[in-house]
Each structure stands twice: as C-alpha cells, then as structure tokens.
C-alpha cells in the first residue's frame, strides 16, 4: 500500500494534533456521513522512512479515551 487514510473527529483536537505530529496530512475535506459528527480526512504516505514504532509510542502516551 502507498498510503494510510483515516478520519478523526473534529471534536478530538488531541488526536488530530497527534496524527499531524506523526506525518499525517489533513486533505482539507470533512467526512459528514457518520453518527459521531464531522471528521477530518487525513492521510499518510508510506515509505521506507516511516516509523511505526514512533507513532505507536506517541499514541500510547495519550489518555485511554483517545485510542
């Protein structure tokens, strides 16, 4: 796969910043079809420089309600 795509709830700024800090890019569109409200659509291009362990450690430092 060349990229990972995900959505992040607009009411979850901690998760949004975490994804941005780990290389994800907000494409500027919102997903409006879910029951949880508007979601930012984000993507991460995968390449040899991508470090899954760093992302995993960043998420594990968030309070449990964010993962």
Tab-separated table of C-alpha atoms in Angstrom:
chain	number	residue	atom	x	y	z
A	1	UNK	CA	0.000	0.000	0.000
A	2	UNK	CA	1.168	3.530	-0.750
A	3	UNK	CA	-0.815	5.393	1.922
A	4	UNK	CA	-2.950	5.103	5.036
A	5	UNK	CA	-6.191	7.086	5.220
A	6	UNK	CA	-8.240	7.741	8.350
A	7	UNK	CA	-10.796	10.090	9.819
A	8	UNK	CA	-10.504	11.993	13.088
A	9	UNK	CA	-13.479	13.508	14.876
A	10	UNK	CA	-13.420	17.318	14.741
A	11	UNK	CA	-14.132	17.335	18.496
A	12	UNK	CA	-10.883	15.448	19.216
A	13	UNK	CA	-8.071	18.017	18.862
A	14	UNK	CA	-5.558	15.882	20.815
A	15	UNK	CA	-5.836	13.008	18.339
A	16	UNK	CA	-5.782	15.429	15.401
A	17	UNK	CA	-2.522	17.014	16.619
A	18	UNK	CA	-1.039	13.587	17.314
A	19	UNK	CA	-1.666	12.487	13.729
A	20	UNK	CA	-0.278	15.768	12.343
A	21	UNK	CA	2.848	15.443	14.509
A	22	UNK	CA	3.445	11.950	13.115
A	23	UNK	CA	3.294	12.769	9.431
A	24	UNK	CA	-0.410	12.623	8.590
A	25	UNK	CA	-1.790	15.401	6.390
A	26	UNK	CA	-5.298	16.847	6.562
A	27	UNK	CA	-6.600	16.889	2.984
A	28	UNK	CA	-8.983	19.758	3.775
A	29	UNK	CA	-12.204	17.777	3.371
A	30	UNK	CA	-14.605	16.580	6.052
A	31	UNK	CA	-16.440	13.264	6.212
A	32	UNK	CA	-20.013	14.121	7.182
A	33	UNK	CA	-21.661	10.697	6.965
A	34	UNK	CA	-21.012	9.321	10.429
A	35	UNK	CA	-23.097	9.358	13.589
A	36	UNK	CA	-20.188	10.836	15.601
A	37	UNK	CA	-20.231	14.135	13.708
A	38	UNK	CA	-17.817	15.737	11.232
A	39	UNK	CA	-14.484	14.017	10.723
A	40	UNK	CA	-11.209	15.334	9.298
A	41	UNK	CA	-9.946	13.114	6.459
A	42	UNK	CA	-6.212	12.534	6.856
A	43	UNK	CA	-3.582	10.528	5.030
A	44	UNK	CA	-0.024	9.340	5.492
A	45	UNK	CA	2.180	8.402	2.550
A	46	UNK	CA	4.073	5.211	3.368
A	47	UNK	CA	7.746	4.942	2.514
A	48	UNK	CA	10.930	3.491	3.966
A	49	UNK	CA	11.334	6.460	6.327
A	50	UNK	CA	8.023	5.888	8.090
A	51	UNK	CA	8.472	4.741	11.685
A	52	UNK	CA	5.507	2.765	13.041
A	53	UNK	CA	7.092	2.356	16.483
A	54	UNK	CA	7.350	6.141	16.949
A	55	UNK	CA	3.660	6.574	16.085
A	56	UNK	CA	2.687	3.715	18.399
A	57	UNK	CA	4.635	5.228	21.303
A	58	UNK	CA	3.066	8.644	20.700
A	59	UNK	CA	-0.434	7.194	20.826
A	60	UNK	CA	0.299	5.178	23.941
A	61	UNK	CA	1.178	8.430	25.737
A	62	UNK	CA	-2.364	9.754	25.162
A	63	UNK	CA	-5.064	9.136	27.780
A	64	UNK	CA	-7.008	5.901	27.021
A	65	UNK	CA	-10.115	7.731	25.800
A	66	UNK	CA	-8.109	8.881	22.730
A	67	UNK	CA	-7.200	5.431	21.381
